[in-house]
Every structure is written in structure tokens, then in C-alpha cells.
Coordinates of C-alpha atoms in Angstrom, one line a residue:
Chain A
X135 CA 41.7 -30.7 -30.9
X136 CA 41.0 -29.0 -27.6
X137 CA 40.6 -25.7 -29.4
X138 CA 38.2 -26.9 -32.0
X139 CA 35.4 -27.1 -29.6
X140 CA 35.7 -23.4 -28.9
X141 CA 35.9 -20.5 -31.4
X142 CA 39.2 -18.6 -31.3
X143 CA 38.8 -15.3 -29.4
X144 CA 38.1 -12.3 -31.6
X145 CA 40.8 -9.6 -32.0
X146 CA 40.7 -7.0 -29.2
X147 CA 39.6 -4.2 -31.5
X148 CA 36.6 -6.2 -32.7
X149 CA 35.6 -7.1 -29.2
X150 CA 35.9 -3.5 -28.0
X151 CA 33.8 -2.4 -30.9
X152 CA 31.1 -5.0 -30.3
X153 CA 30.9 -4.5 -26.6
X154 CA 31.6 -0.8 -26.4
X155 CA 29.3 0.4 -29.1
X156 CA 26.0 -0.2 -27.3
X157 CA 27.4 1.5 -24.2
X158 CA 28.5 4.6 -26.2
X159 CA 25.2 4.8 -28.0
X160 CA 23.3 4.6 -24.7
X161 CA 25.5 7.4 -23.2
X162 CA 25.0 9.6 -26.2
X163 CA 21.2 9.1 -26.1
X164 CA 21.2 9.8 -22.4
X165 CA 23.1 13.1 -22.8
X166 CA 20.9 14.1 -25.7
X167 CA 17.7 13.6 -23.7
X168 CA 19.3 15.4 -20.7
X169 CA 20.3 18.4 -22.8
X170 CA 16.9 18.5 -24.4
X171 CA 15.4 18.4 -20.9
X172 CA 17.7 21.2 -19.6
X173 CA 16.7 23.4 -22.6
X174 CA 13.0 22.8 -22.2
X175 CA 12.8 23.1 -18.4
X176 CA 15.0 26.2 -18.1
X177 CA 13.6 28.1 -21.1
X178 CA 10.9 30.0 -19.3
X179 CA 13.2 30.9 -16.4
X180 CA 15.9 32.0 -18.8
X181 CA 13.5 34.3 -20.6
X182 CA 12.0 35.7 -17.4
X183 CA 15.2 36.2 -15.4
X184 CA 18.0 36.7 -17.8
X185 CA 16.9 37.6 -21.4
X186 CA 13.9 40.0 -20.7
X187 CA 15.6 42.0 -17.9
X188 CA 18.6 42.7 -20.1
X189 CA 16.3 44.6 -22.5
X190 CA 18.1 43.6 -25.6
X191 CA 16.5 41.6 -28.4
X192 CA 17.5 38.0 -28.4
X193 CA 17.6 35.1 -30.8
X194 CA 17.0 31.3 -30.2
X195 CA 20.7 30.8 -30.1
X196 CA 20.9 33.2 -27.2
X197 CA 18.1 31.3 -25.5
X198 CA 19.8 27.9 -26.0
X199 CA 23.1 29.3 -24.7
X200 CA 21.5 30.9 -21.7
X201 CA 19.4 27.8 -20.7
X202 CA 22.6 25.7 -20.5
X203 CA 24.6 28.2 -18.5
X204 CA 22.2 29.5 -15.8
X205 CA 23.3 30.1 -12.2
X206 CA 20.3 28.3 -10.7
X207 CA 18.7 26.2 -13.4
X208 CA 15.7 23.9 -12.8
X209 CA 17.8 21.1 -14.5
X210 CA 21.5 21.9 -14.8
X211 CA 23.2 20.6 -18.0
X212 CA 25.7 17.8 -17.5
X213 CA 28.7 20.0 -18.3
X214 CA 27.6 22.5 -15.6
X215 CA 27.5 19.7 -13.1
X216 CA 30.9 18.4 -14.2
X217 CA 32.4 21.9 -13.9
X218 CA 30.9 22.5 -10.5
X219 CA 32.0 19.1 -9.3
X220 CA 35.6 19.7 -10.6
X221 CA 35.9 23.2 -9.2
X222 CA 34.8 22.0 -5.7
X223 CA 37.6 19.5 -5.8
X224 CA 40.4 21.7 -7.0
X225 CA 39.4 25.3 -6.1
X226 CA 39.0 24.7 -2.4
X227 CA 41.2 23.2 0.3
X228 CA 40.3 19.7 1.4
X229 CA 39.1 20.9 4.9
X230 CA 36.7 23.5 3.4
X231 CA 33.0 22.8 3.4
X232 CA 33.0 23.9 -0.3
X233 CA 35.1 20.9 -1.1
X234 CA 33.0 17.8 -1.8
X235 CA 35.8 15.5 -0.5
X236 CA 35.4 17.0 2.9
X237 CA 31.8 15.9 2.9
X238 CA 32.7 12.5 1.5
X239 CA 35.1 11.9 4.4
X240 CA 32.3 12.7 6.9
X241 CA 29.6 10.6 5.3
X242 CA 32.1 7.9 4.4
X243 CA 33.1 7.6 8.1
X244 CA 29.5 7.3 9.2
X245 CA 28.7 4.8 6.5
X246 CA 31.7 2.6 7.4
X247 CA 31.1 2.7 11.1
X248 CA 27.3 2.1 10.6
X249 CA 28.1 -0.7 8.2
X250 CA 30.5 -2.4 10.5
X251 CA 28.0 -2.2 13.4
X252 CA 25.2 -3.4 11.2
X253 CA 27.2 -6.4 9.9
X254 CA 28.2 -7.4 13.4
X255 CA 24.6 -7.0 14.6
X256 CA 23.3 -9.0 11.6
X257 CA 25.8 -11.8 12.2
X258 CA 25.0 -12.0 15.9
X259 CA 21.2 -12.0 15.3
X260 CA 21.5 -14.6 12.6
X261 CA 23.6 -16.9 14.8
X262 CA 21.1 -16.6 17.6
X263 CA 18.1 -17.2 15.3
X264 CA 19.7 -20.3 13.8
X265 CA 20.6 -21.8 17.1
X266 CA 17.4 -21.2 19.0
X267 CA 13.9 -22.0 17.8
X268 CA 12.5 -19.6 20.4
X269 CA 14.6 -16.7 19.2
X270 CA 13.7 -17.6 15.7
X271 CA 10.1 -17.0 16.4
X272 CA 10.6 -14.2 18.8
X273 CA 13.1 -12.1 16.8
X274 CA 12.4 -12.5 13.2
X275 CA 8.9 -10.8 13.1
X276 CA 10.4 -7.8 14.9
X277 CA 13.3 -7.6 12.6
X278 CA 11.0 -7.6 9.5
X279 CA 8.7 -5.1 11.2
X280 CA 11.6 -2.8 12.0
X281 CA 12.2 -2.2 8.3
X282 CA 8.7 -1.1 7.6
X283 CA 9.2 2.0 9.8
X284 CA 10.6 4.8 7.7
X285 CA 14.2 5.7 8.7
X286 CA 13.2 9.4 8.8
X287 CA 10.7 8.5 11.6
X288 CA 13.3 6.6 13.5
X289 CA 16.1 9.2 13.2
X290 CA 14.7 11.8 15.7
X291 CA 14.0 9.0 18.3
X292 CA 17.5 7.7 18.0
X293 CA 18.8 11.3 18.4
X294 CA 16.8 12.0 21.5
X295 CA 17.7 8.7 23.2
X296 CA 21.4 8.8 22.3
X297 CA 21.5 12.5 23.1
X298 CA 20.1 11.9 26.6
X299 CA 23.0 9.4 27.0
X300 CA 25.4 12.2 26.0
X301 CA 26.2 10.7 22.6
X302 CA 26.3 13.2 19.8
X303 CA 27.9 13.6 16.4
X304 CA 29.0 10.3 14.8
X305 CA 27.2 7.9 17.1
X306 CA 23.6 8.7 16.4
X307 CA 24.3 8.9 12.6
X308 CA 26.1 5.6 12.7
X309 CA 23.2 3.9 14.6
X310 CA 20.8 5.1 11.9
X311 CA 23.1 3.8 9.2
X312 CA 23.3 0.5 11.1
X313 CA 19.5 0.4 11.3
X314 CA 19.3 0.1 7.5
X315 CA 22.3 -2.2 6.9
X316 CA 21.8 -4.9 9.5
X317 CA 18.6 -6.2 7.9
X318 CA 19.9 -7.7 4.6
X319 CA 22.9 -9.2 6.5
X320 CA 20.5 -10.9 9.1
X321 CA 18.1 -12.3 6.5
X322 CA 20.9 -13.6 4.2
X323 CA 22.9 -15.1 7.0
X324 CA 19.9 -16.9 8.5
X325 CA 19.5 -18.6 5.1
X326 CA 23.2 -19.1 4.7
X327 CA 23.8 -20.6 8.1
X328 CA 21.0 -23.1 7.4
X329 CA 22.4 -24.0 4.0
X330 CA 24.7 -27.0 4.9
X331 CA 23.3 -30.3 3.8
X332 CA 22.1 -33.0 6.2
X333 CA 25.1 -35.2 5.2
X334 CA 27.5 -32.4 6.2
X335 CA 25.8 -31.8 9.5
X336 CA 25.8 -35.5 10.3
X337 CA 29.4 -35.8 9.4
X338 CA 30.3 -33.1 12.0
X339 CA 28.1 -35.1 14.4
X340 CA 30.2 -38.2 13.8
X341 CA 33.3 -36.2 14.7
X342 CA 31.6 -35.2 18.0
X343 CA 32.0 -31.6 17.0
X344 CA 30.6 -29.0 19.4
X345 CA 28.0 -26.4 18.3
X346 CA 30.7 -23.8 18.0
X347 CA 32.9 -26.0 16.0
X348 CA 30.0 -26.8 13.6
X349 CA 29.3 -23.0 13.4
X350 CA 32.9 -22.0 12.8
X351 CA 34.0 -24.9 10.5
X352 CA 30.8 -25.6 8.6
X353 CA 28.0 -23.1 8.9
X354 CA 29.9 -19.9 8.6
X355 CA 32.1 -20.9 5.6
X356 CA 28.9 -22.4 3.9
X357 CA 27.1 -19.1 4.5
X358 CA 29.8 -16.9 2.9
X359 CA 28.2 -17.0 -0.6
X360 CA 25.1 -15.7 1.0
X361 CA 26.9 -13.0 3.0
X362 CA 28.7 -11.1 0.3
X363 CA 25.7 -10.1 -1.8
X364 CA 24.0 -9.0 1.4
X365 CA 27.1 -6.9 2.3
X366 CA 26.9 -5.2 -1.0
X367 CA 23.2 -4.3 -0.4
X368 CA 24.1 -3.5 3.2
X369 CA 26.9 -1.0 2.5
X370 CA 24.6 0.9 0.0
X371 CA 21.8 0.9 2.5
X372 CA 24.3 2.2 5.1
X373 CA 25.3 5.1 2.8
X374 CA 21.6 6.0 2.4
X375 CA 21.2 5.8 6.2
X376 CA 24.2 8.0 6.8
X377 CA 23.0 10.7 4.4
X378 CA 19.4 10.6 5.7
X379 CA 20.8 10.8 9.3
X380 CA 22.5 14.1 8.5
X381 CA 19.2 15.8 7.8
X382 CA 17.5 15.8 11.2
X383 CA 20.7 15.9 13.2
X384 CA 21.3 19.4 11.9
X385 CA 24.7 18.3 10.7
X386 CA 26.6 20.9 8.6
X387 CA 29.1 18.4 7.2
X388 CA 28.4 15.4 5.0
X389 CA 26.8 14.8 1.6
X390 CA 23.3 14.7 3.1
X391 CA 23.9 18.0 4.8
X392 CA 25.2 19.4 1.5
X393 CA 22.0 18.2 -0.2
X394 CA 19.9 20.0 2.4
X395 CA 21.9 23.2 2.2
X396 CA 21.7 23.1 -1.6
X397 CA 17.9 22.7 -1.6
X398 CA 17.6 25.4 1.2
X399 CA 19.4 28.0 -1.0
X400 CA 17.9 26.7 -4.3
X401 CA 21.5 25.9 -5.4
X402 CA 20.6 23.1 -7.8
X403 CA 24.1 22.7 -9.0
X404 CA 25.4 21.9 -5.5
X405 CA 22.6 19.4 -5.1
X406 CA 23.5 17.6 -8.3
X407 CA 27.2 17.7 -7.6
X408 CA 26.5 16.1 -4.2
X409 CA 24.3 13.5 -5.8
X410 CA 27.0 12.6 -8.3
X411 CA 29.5 12.4 -5.5
X412 CA 27.3 10.2 -3.3
X413 CA 26.7 7.8 -6.2
X414 CA 30.4 7.7 -6.8
X415 CA 31.0 7.0 -3.1
X416 CA 28.4 4.2 -3.3
X417 CA 30.1 2.7 -6.3
X418 CA 33.5 2.8 -4.7
X419 CA 32.2 1.2 -1.5
X420 CA 30.3 -1.6 -3.2
X421 CA 33.3 -2.3 -5.4
X422 CA 35.4 -2.6 -2.3
X423 CA 33.0 -5.3 -1.0
X424 CA 33.0 -7.0 -4.4
X425 CA 36.8 -7.1 -4.3
X426 CA 36.8 -8.6 -0.8
X427 CA 34.3 -11.2 -2.1
X428 CA 36.5 -12.0 -5.0
X429 CA 39.5 -12.5 -2.7
X430 CA 37.6 -14.6 -0.2
X431 CA 35.9 -16.8 -2.7
X432 CA 38.7 -17.2 -5.3
X433 CA 39.2 -20.9 -4.6
X434 CA 35.6 -21.8 -4.7
X435 CA 33.9 -22.8 -8.0
X436 CA 30.4 -21.6 -8.1
X437 CA 28.1 -24.6 -9.0
Chain B
X203 CA 45.5 -56.3 51.8
X204 CA 46.2 -54.1 48.8
X205 CA 47.9 -56.7 46.4
X206 CA 44.9 -59.0 46.6
X207 CA 42.4 -56.9 44.6
X208 CA 45.0 -56.3 42.0
X209 CA 45.6 -60.0 41.6
X210 CA 41.9 -60.5 41.6
X211 CA 41.2 -58.0 38.8
X212 CA 44.1 -59.3 36.6
X213 CA 43.0 -62.9 37.1
X214 CA 39.4 -61.9 36.4
X215 CA 40.4 -60.1 33.2
X216 CA 42.8 -62.7 31.9
X217 CA 40.2 -65.2 30.7
X218 CA 38.6 -62.7 28.5
X219 CA 41.8 -61.2 27.1
X220 CA 43.5 -64.6 26.5
X221 CA 41.4 -65.7 23.6
X222 CA 41.6 -62.3 22.1
X223 CA 45.2 -62.8 21.6
X224 CA 44.6 -66.2 20.0
X225 CA 42.0 -65.1 17.5
X226 CA 41.5 -61.7 16.0
X227 CA 37.7 -61.7 15.7
X228 CA 36.9 -62.8 19.2
X229 CA 36.6 -59.4 21.0
X230 CA 33.3 -57.7 20.1
X231 CA 33.5 -54.3 18.4
X232 CA 29.8 -54.1 17.9
X233 CA 27.0 -56.0 19.7
X234 CA 23.4 -55.6 18.7
X235 CA 20.8 -57.4 20.8
X236 CA 17.1 -57.6 19.8
X237 CA 17.2 -54.1 18.4
X238 CA 14.2 -52.6 16.8
X239 CA 13.6 -49.2 15.1
X240 CA 10.0 -48.0 14.7
X241 CA 9.1 -44.9 12.8
X242 CA 5.8 -43.2 13.7
X243 CA 3.9 -42.3 10.5
X244 CA 0.5 -40.7 10.1
X245 CA -1.5 -44.0 10.0
X246 CA 0.6 -46.9 11.1
X247 CA 4.0 -47.3 12.8
X248 CA 6.7 -48.6 10.3
X249 CA 9.2 -51.2 11.5
X250 CA 12.5 -50.2 9.9
X251 CA 14.3 -52.8 12.0
X252 CA 12.8 -55.7 13.8
X253 CA 14.5 -57.7 16.5
X254 CA 18.0 -57.6 15.0
X255 CA 20.8 -59.6 16.6
X256 CA 24.4 -59.1 15.4
X257 CA 27.8 -59.4 16.8
X258 CA 30.8 -58.0 14.9
X259 CA 34.2 -59.0 16.2
X260 CA 37.3 -56.8 16.1
X261 CA 39.1 -56.9 12.8
X262 CA 36.2 -58.3 10.9
X263 CA 35.0 -56.9 7.5
X264 CA 31.2 -57.3 7.7
X265 CA 28.9 -56.3 4.8
X266 CA 25.2 -55.6 5.2
X267 CA 23.4 -56.4 2.0
X268 CA 19.8 -56.3 1.0
X269 CA 17.2 -54.6 -1.2
X270 CA 16.1 -51.0 -0.5
X271 CA 14.1 -50.6 2.7
X272 CA 15.7 -53.7 4.4
X273 CA 17.1 -51.5 7.1
X274 CA 20.8 -52.0 6.3
X275 CA 21.5 -48.2 6.4
X276 CA 19.3 -47.8 9.4
X277 CA 21.3 -50.5 11.2
X278 CA 24.6 -48.8 10.4
X279 CA 23.2 -45.4 11.4
X280 CA 22.0 -46.9 14.7
X281 CA 25.5 -48.2 15.4
X282 CA 26.9 -44.8 14.5
X283 CA 24.5 -42.9 16.8
X284 CA 22.9 -41.1 13.9
X285 CA 19.6 -42.8 14.7
X286 CA 18.1 -44.2 17.9
X287 CA 16.7 -47.6 18.6
X288 CA 13.1 -48.0 19.9
X289 CA 13.9 -51.2 21.7
X290 CA 16.9 -53.5 22.5
X291 CA 20.5 -52.7 23.2
X292 CA 23.4 -51.7 21.0
X293 CA 27.0 -51.6 22.3
X294 CA 30.0 -50.2 20.4
X295 CA 33.4 -51.1 21.9
X296 CA 31.4 -52.1 25.0
X297 CA 29.7 -48.7 25.5
X298 CA 26.6 -47.1 24.1
X299 CA 26.8 -45.7 20.5
X300 CA 26.5 -42.2 22.0
X301 CA 29.5 -42.6 24.2
X302 CA 31.4 -44.4 21.4
X303 CA 30.7 -41.4 19.1
X304 CA 31.9 -38.9 21.7
X305 CA 35.1 -41.1 22.2
X306 CA 35.5 -40.9 18.4
X307 CA 35.5 -44.7 18.1
X308 CA 34.5 -44.8 14.5
X309 CA 35.0 -43.1 11.2
X310 CA 32.0 -42.9 8.9
X311 CA 32.0 -42.7 5.1
X312 CA 28.8 -41.4 3.6
X313 CA 27.3 -42.2 0.1
X314 CA 28.6 -38.8 -1.1
X315 CA 32.1 -37.6 -0.4
X316 CA 30.7 -34.5 1.4
X317 CA 34.0 -32.6 1.0
X318 CA 34.0 -28.9 2.0
X319 CA 34.5 -27.0 -1.2
X320 CA 36.3 -24.2 0.6
X321 CA 39.0 -26.5 1.9
X322 CA 41.8 -28.1 0.0
X323 CA 42.1 -31.9 0.0
X324 CA 44.6 -31.6 2.9
X325 CA 42.3 -29.2 4.7
X326 CA 39.4 -31.7 4.4
X327 CA 41.4 -34.6 5.8
X328 CA 42.7 -32.3 8.6
X329 CA 39.1 -31.3 9.6
X330 CA 38.4 -34.1 12.1
X331 CA 41.9 -33.7 13.6
X332 CA 41.2 -30.0 14.0
X333 CA 37.9 -30.7 15.7
X334 CA 39.7 -33.1 18.0
X335 CA 42.0 -30.3 18.9
X336 CA 45.3 -31.5 17.5
X337 CA 48.2 -29.1 16.8
X338 CA 48.3 -27.8 13.2
X339 CA 51.8 -29.2 12.4
X340 CA 51.0 -32.6 13.8
X341 CA 47.5 -32.7 12.2
X342 CA 49.1 -31.8 8.9
X343 CA 51.6 -34.6 9.1
X344 CA 48.9 -37.2 10.0
X345 CA 46.7 -36.0 7.2
X346 CA 49.5 -36.3 4.7
X347 CA 50.2 -39.8 5.8
X348 CA 46.5 -40.8 5.4
X349 CA 46.4 -39.2 1.9
X350 CA 49.5 -41.3 1.0
X351 CA 47.7 -44.4 2.3
X352 CA 44.8 -43.9 -0.2
X353 CA 47.3 -43.0 -2.9
X354 CA 46.6 -39.3 -3.2
X355 CA 50.1 -37.9 -2.4
X356 CA 50.6 -34.8 -4.6
X357 CA 46.9 -33.9 -4.6
X358 CA 46.9 -32.3 -1.1
X359 CA 46.8 -28.7 -2.5
X360 CA 43.9 -29.3 -4.9
X361 CA 40.3 -28.3 -4.3
X362 CA 37.6 -31.0 -4.3
X363 CA 36.1 -29.8 -7.6
X364 CA 39.4 -30.5 -9.3
X365 CA 39.2 -34.2 -8.4
X366 CA 37.3 -37.0 -10.0
X367 CA 34.4 -38.7 -8.2
X368 CA 36.6 -41.7 -7.2
X369 CA 39.4 -39.5 -5.9
X370 CA 36.9 -37.5 -3.9
X371 CA 35.6 -40.6 -2.2
X372 CA 39.2 -41.7 -1.5
X373 CA 39.7 -38.3 0.2
X374 CA 36.6 -38.9 2.3
X375 CA 38.0 -42.4 3.3
X376 CA 41.3 -40.8 4.3
X377 CA 39.3 -38.2 6.3
X378 CA 37.3 -40.9 8.1
X379 CA 40.5 -42.7 9.1
X380 CA 42.2 -39.4 10.2
X381 CA 41.9 -40.0 13.9
X382 CA 42.7 -43.7 13.6
X383 CA 39.2 -45.0 14.7
X384 CA 39.0 -48.6 15.6
X385 CA 35.9 -49.1 13.5
X386 CA 35.2 -47.9 9.9
X387 CA 31.6 -47.6 8.8
X388 CA 30.8 -47.2 5.2
X389 CA 27.3 -46.5 3.8
X390 CA 27.3 -47.5 0.1
X391 CA 30.5 -45.5 -0.4
X392 CA 31.0 -46.5 -4.0
X393 CA 27.4 -46.5 -5.1
X394 CA 27.6 -43.4 -7.2
X395 CA 30.8 -44.4 -9.1
X396 CA 31.2 -46.2 -12.4
X397 CA 32.0 -49.9 -12.3
X398 CA 35.7 -49.5 -13.3
X399 CA 36.4 -46.9 -10.6
X400 CA 34.4 -49.0 -8.2
X401 CA 36.5 -52.1 -8.9
X402 CA 39.7 -50.2 -8.3
X403 CA 38.5 -48.7 -5.1
X404 CA 37.3 -52.1 -3.9
X405 CA 40.7 -53.5 -4.5
X406 CA 42.4 -50.6 -2.6
X407 CA 39.9 -50.9 0.3
X408 CA 40.7 -54.6 0.5
X409 CA 44.4 -53.9 0.6
X410 CA 43.9 -51.2 3.2
X411 CA 41.9 -53.7 5.4
X412 CA 44.6 -56.4 5.0
X413 CA 47.3 -54.0 6.1
X414 CA 45.5 -52.5 9.1
X415 CA 42.8 -55.1 10.0
X416 CA 40.5 -52.4 11.2
X417 CA 36.9 -53.5 11.9
X418 CA 34.8 -52.5 8.9
X419 CA 31.0 -52.4 8.7
X420 CA 30.0 -51.9 5.0
X421 CA 26.6 -51.3 3.6
X422 CA 26.1 -52.2 -0.1
X423 CA 23.6 -53.5 -2.5
X424 CA 26.2 -55.1 -4.8
X425 CA 26.6 -58.9 -4.3
X426 CA 30.0 -58.9 -6.0
X427 CA 31.3 -56.1 -3.8
X428 CA 30.0 -57.7 -0.6
X429 CA 31.6 -61.1 -1.5
X430 CA 34.9 -59.7 -2.7
X431 CA 35.4 -57.5 0.4
X432 CA 33.8 -59.3 3.4
X433 CA 34.8 -61.9 5.9
X434 CA 31.1 -62.1 6.8
X435 CA 28.0 -61.2 4.8
X436 CA 24.8 -60.2 6.6
X437 CA 21.8 -60.6 4.3
X438 CA 18.8 -58.5 5.2
X439 CA 15.2 -58.3 4.0
X440 CA 12.5 -55.6 4.1
X441 CA 9.1 -55.3 5.7
X442 CA 10.0 -55.5 8.5
X443 CA 13.8 -54.9 8.2
X444 CA 15.5 -58.0 9.5
X445 CA 18.5 -60.3 9.1
X446 CA 17.7 -63.4 7.1
X447 CA 21.1 -65.0 6.9
X448 CA 24.7 -64.5 8.0
X449 CA 27.2 -66.1 5.6
X450 CA 30.8 -66.7 6.7
X451 CA 33.1 -66.3 3.8
X452 CA 35.4 -69.2 3.1
X453 CA 37.6 -67.1 0.9
X454 CA 41.2 -66.4 2.0
X455 CA 41.9 -63.0 3.7
X456 CA 44.4 -62.0 0.9
X457 CA 42.3 -61.3 -2.2
X458 CA 42.8 -59.8 -5.6
X459 CA 40.3 -59.0 -8.3
X460 CA 41.0 -62.2 -10.2
X461 CA 39.4 -64.1 -7.3
X462 CA 36.0 -63.1 -8.7
X463 CA 36.3 -65.6 -11.5
X464 CA 37.0 -68.6 -9.2
X465 CA 34.5 -71.3 -8.2
X466 CA 34.7 -70.5 -4.5
X467 CA 33.8 -66.8 -5.1
X468 CA 30.8 -67.8 -7.3
X469 CA 29.6 -70.3 -4.6
X470 CA 29.5 -67.6 -2.0
X471 CA 27.8 -65.2 -4.4
X472 CA 25.3 -67.9 -5.1
X473 CA 24.6 -68.4 -1.4
X474 CA 24.1 -64.6 -1.0
X475 CA 21.7 -64.5 -4.0
X476 CA 19.7 -67.4 -2.6
X477 CA 19.4 -65.8 0.8
X478 CA 18.3 -62.5 -0.9
X479 CA 15.7 -64.5 -2.9
X480 CA 14.4 -66.3 0.2
X481 CA 14.1 -63.1 2.1
X482 CA 12.1 -61.6 -0.7
X483 CA 9.5 -64.4 -1.0
X484 CA 8.6 -64.3 2.7

């Protein structure tokens, strides 16, 4: 009787086919467009730099093969990126600047430190804003305004100021990453800390709970559903901040620095590999936040 | 020299305590004198409560009944220090509502259970004890005992959404009783429940009161509920919110649901209905 209301689950193979097919089709189309683009964009360079100088007559098959295997293509083909990516991981020791994992460690450290600082700053700011009408009006416009300034403009200022205090290396980069990640946390937590209903607040009042007890026992737990989506945005923003911060700091290590070096030497393959690695890093970091969210919220049913 | 003041104070206190031992309802739990609540609106001030006088003795079960806007909830909220009077005096256990609240003199049950979804049933009942600063093990034991008293043993590990509406409201009653307040205030606690659940909870609340004889102030708009539960029924009327009649219940303290079919019960219900009608005509 209970099962009659719901259709029995389809066999696994059928479900995999139904759900997997659109994904496979999209990936195939994406690869097709990419290879087409690589062929079209690299054709003139291939003729000019590879096929003509060799002096031999060439066919369209030669052109196709050459465009997809150039040393510095305008648009590298996916298999080239995959090969370069793989070779950087296995052909070099982990402490070599040629190994992408070395850069991941550097950028990842900055991202996590900046993210932790940004989260703490966002939490402190939101608690202050929620508890003081004056601070609400005094702080919020500045916090919003801070995000309209491009991070590339802030970065040199942070460098100069922290440099004069003798702080170099990780600290200025983490501060820049924090600058991007505190904002979503602040905005979401202000909303979250204000989310308890009147009846819940009055109930705490009848228990003669102090402000701190109300914050700790009611407001903070009530704000958690608002916090986690903000953390996911925050950690991605922190990664962008960490990479951008590597550019003006003249860093030689880190995914951002790798991008800069790649573009400096016209090494498009290195750029693309670093891009792929940074998106993988972003994916891993946001997944970690999502897992934490799942653990923290496992007992709550979302209304 | 020193013994004299002691004797003087004891002798001065004894006349007031002596009758308290004789009759339960003689010491006041709540005293309201000439209290008014005025809300300032854009055009005219609105009198939510006008010159209300009420004395609730210890161990009484008093219901405030009346139509919407009669100020019954406002009166309860004034006693609970959730709202302030514009004029008059209110004393709870002999002190101001504010001091009484800080002394945790009362437990308050709201219209909705207002359970925290991130806490288990046990965690919700432990909340006031935690705020009071009790030890974890002790709070746990007390909370378990209160859950047993509302018949929810075995549900302590569940989360609120796993419980029915009636069970949720029972949890909120256990929570309100957690630090053994002398007064229990209830604002239409069963208003959102179906009639069958409501009857059962009324019966349980009645038994709870018989066992513990705690002072209860109960807001309702159900005549049957008020008559079944109360030792005294305060009938109120709107515009301005005021008390029109106070009815002493002649029903015995020990009650069961079958009582509602007796003539005595219907007589009291009739009196309440008349008083409500009188208040409405004025």
C-alpha cells in the first residue's frame, strides 16, 4: 500500500543511461567545438611557422595534425592540455616549480589562510552589525563600497602597507584573499543572525537569557543555513584573491604566478594547465565546504 | 536587644503566612491594579487594556477568555514582562514583572511550539536549564523527568520535525516547566491543534495541574476549554480591552472529560457565554 503511491525505482542501468546520456552528449559536443576552434585558430600559425619553413609540400591532413600538436598554439587542443598537465605531475619532483602541485600547495595555503581570516572577519562584523544600530549604519555602506574597488587596485596598497610593517610573503597575499572572501560571509550572516522569529526571541527573553546566550544558542544556529552557501562563495572568492595577489607581489610560486609566467613567455599550454589546475582546486575546496555543510546540517530538515 | 527584632519580624509575618497554610489560593501570585496599556497609532491612541484589576492566588488555574482584541493576550504578556503597562501596577510574586522574569518565576508556553529544529527533543527541554547555568548531567536528568511528566519518554532523541503537532506542544510545555517555575503562563497553547488532540492535551494538562498545583494563567477563546480547566474564568471584552466578569467555578478540582456532559459544567459554560454576550453588546 505504501509503495503504490510511488513508482518503483528504475533499474540502475536504465537510470544511468537516462541521466548520463545528456552529460555525455554535452561533453562530446564541447570537445567537438573545441577541436574545431583549435584547428581554425591555429591554422594560419601552423602554415606560417611549421609547414612553409619546412619547404615540403603538405596536404590538409598534415595541416590538421600540425594545428593540434603545436608547441605554442593560440588555442591548444584538449589532449595537449591533458598531456602537459599529466607530465607536470609525474615528470617533475613535487618541489619543482615545473610541478603544478607545488603551485597548488602555495596558492592553496594562501586561499585557506585568507578564507579563515575572511570568515572570522565576516562573523565578527555581522555580530557587531546585528547588535548595534549605530554600527549597522556606520559599517554596512563601507563594506559594500569596499567591494566596488577592484582587487588589483587594492593589492599594491596592501603590499606597501604590510611591507612597511615588515610583513612579506604569505601575509599580504592572504589579506588580499580575505578582502574578497569576508564580504559574502558578512552579508549572509547579517541576514542569518536576524532570521530568528519574534516568538523564538521572546522565548529566550522569558528565560532571562543574556545577549551572548541568545547569540550562541539561538542566533548562530539559526544563521547556519545562511552561512554555508556564503562560505562556498567565500572560498571560491578567496582562491581568486590568492591568485590575483600573486601577480603584483612578484611571486614566483603559485598558480597565479604560473599564469603570469606562462603569458610572459607565450607558453599557452602552461597557462591552460594552470587554469585547469586552479578550477580543480576550486572544485575540491567548495566540495570540502559542502561536505562540512552536509555534516553540520544532517539533522535538520529543510523546510 | 537582639532577640526582640527577630520576634517582632516573625510575629509580623505570621498573620500573613497563617492563612496561606489554611487555604491554597490565599497568597497572591499575580496582582494587577488599575492597569492600562495604550498603543500610540498614527491618528488615535488605542486602549488595549483599560483599568484592569485582577488578583490570582497561588495554585489557581485562571483562564482569560474573550473575543479577539479583548486584550487577553496583552494582559498575559504584561504579566510576563513581554509588554509594558502605560498606567497602574502589576506584581508577580510580590515583585515587578521584570524582576520576576529575571528570577525565572514563570514558564511561558506560546501559541506555536517554537522548538529549535537543530536540537533534539531533549536538547530543547534542556535549553532553559542550560541558560540558567546548570550542569549538563543534572540538566539532562531534570529534562528527562519533565519529558516523562508530559508522557514523552522514548522521544528524547527525536528531532522536532519527527513529532506531531500535539507532541511538539507537549515538548514546549515540558520546556516551560524545566526550571520548576511557580507560575505557568499559556497563550492559546492548543489553538492550532485539532479537537481530538486538544481534548487529550486538556486532560493531560488538568492532571498535571492536579498533581502539582502550580499557578496557571491560561489564555483561550474556547469556552469548553476554559470551563474544563479553570478554577476561575475571567471574561474579557474588547474596545477598550477590559474584564467584564469573573466566574468562580463550582466544579470539583478533580476532573475528567466526561464532566463536560454534566449539568454543572453546562451551567458554568452558560454563564461564560452570557458574560461574553453582555460584553459584546456594550
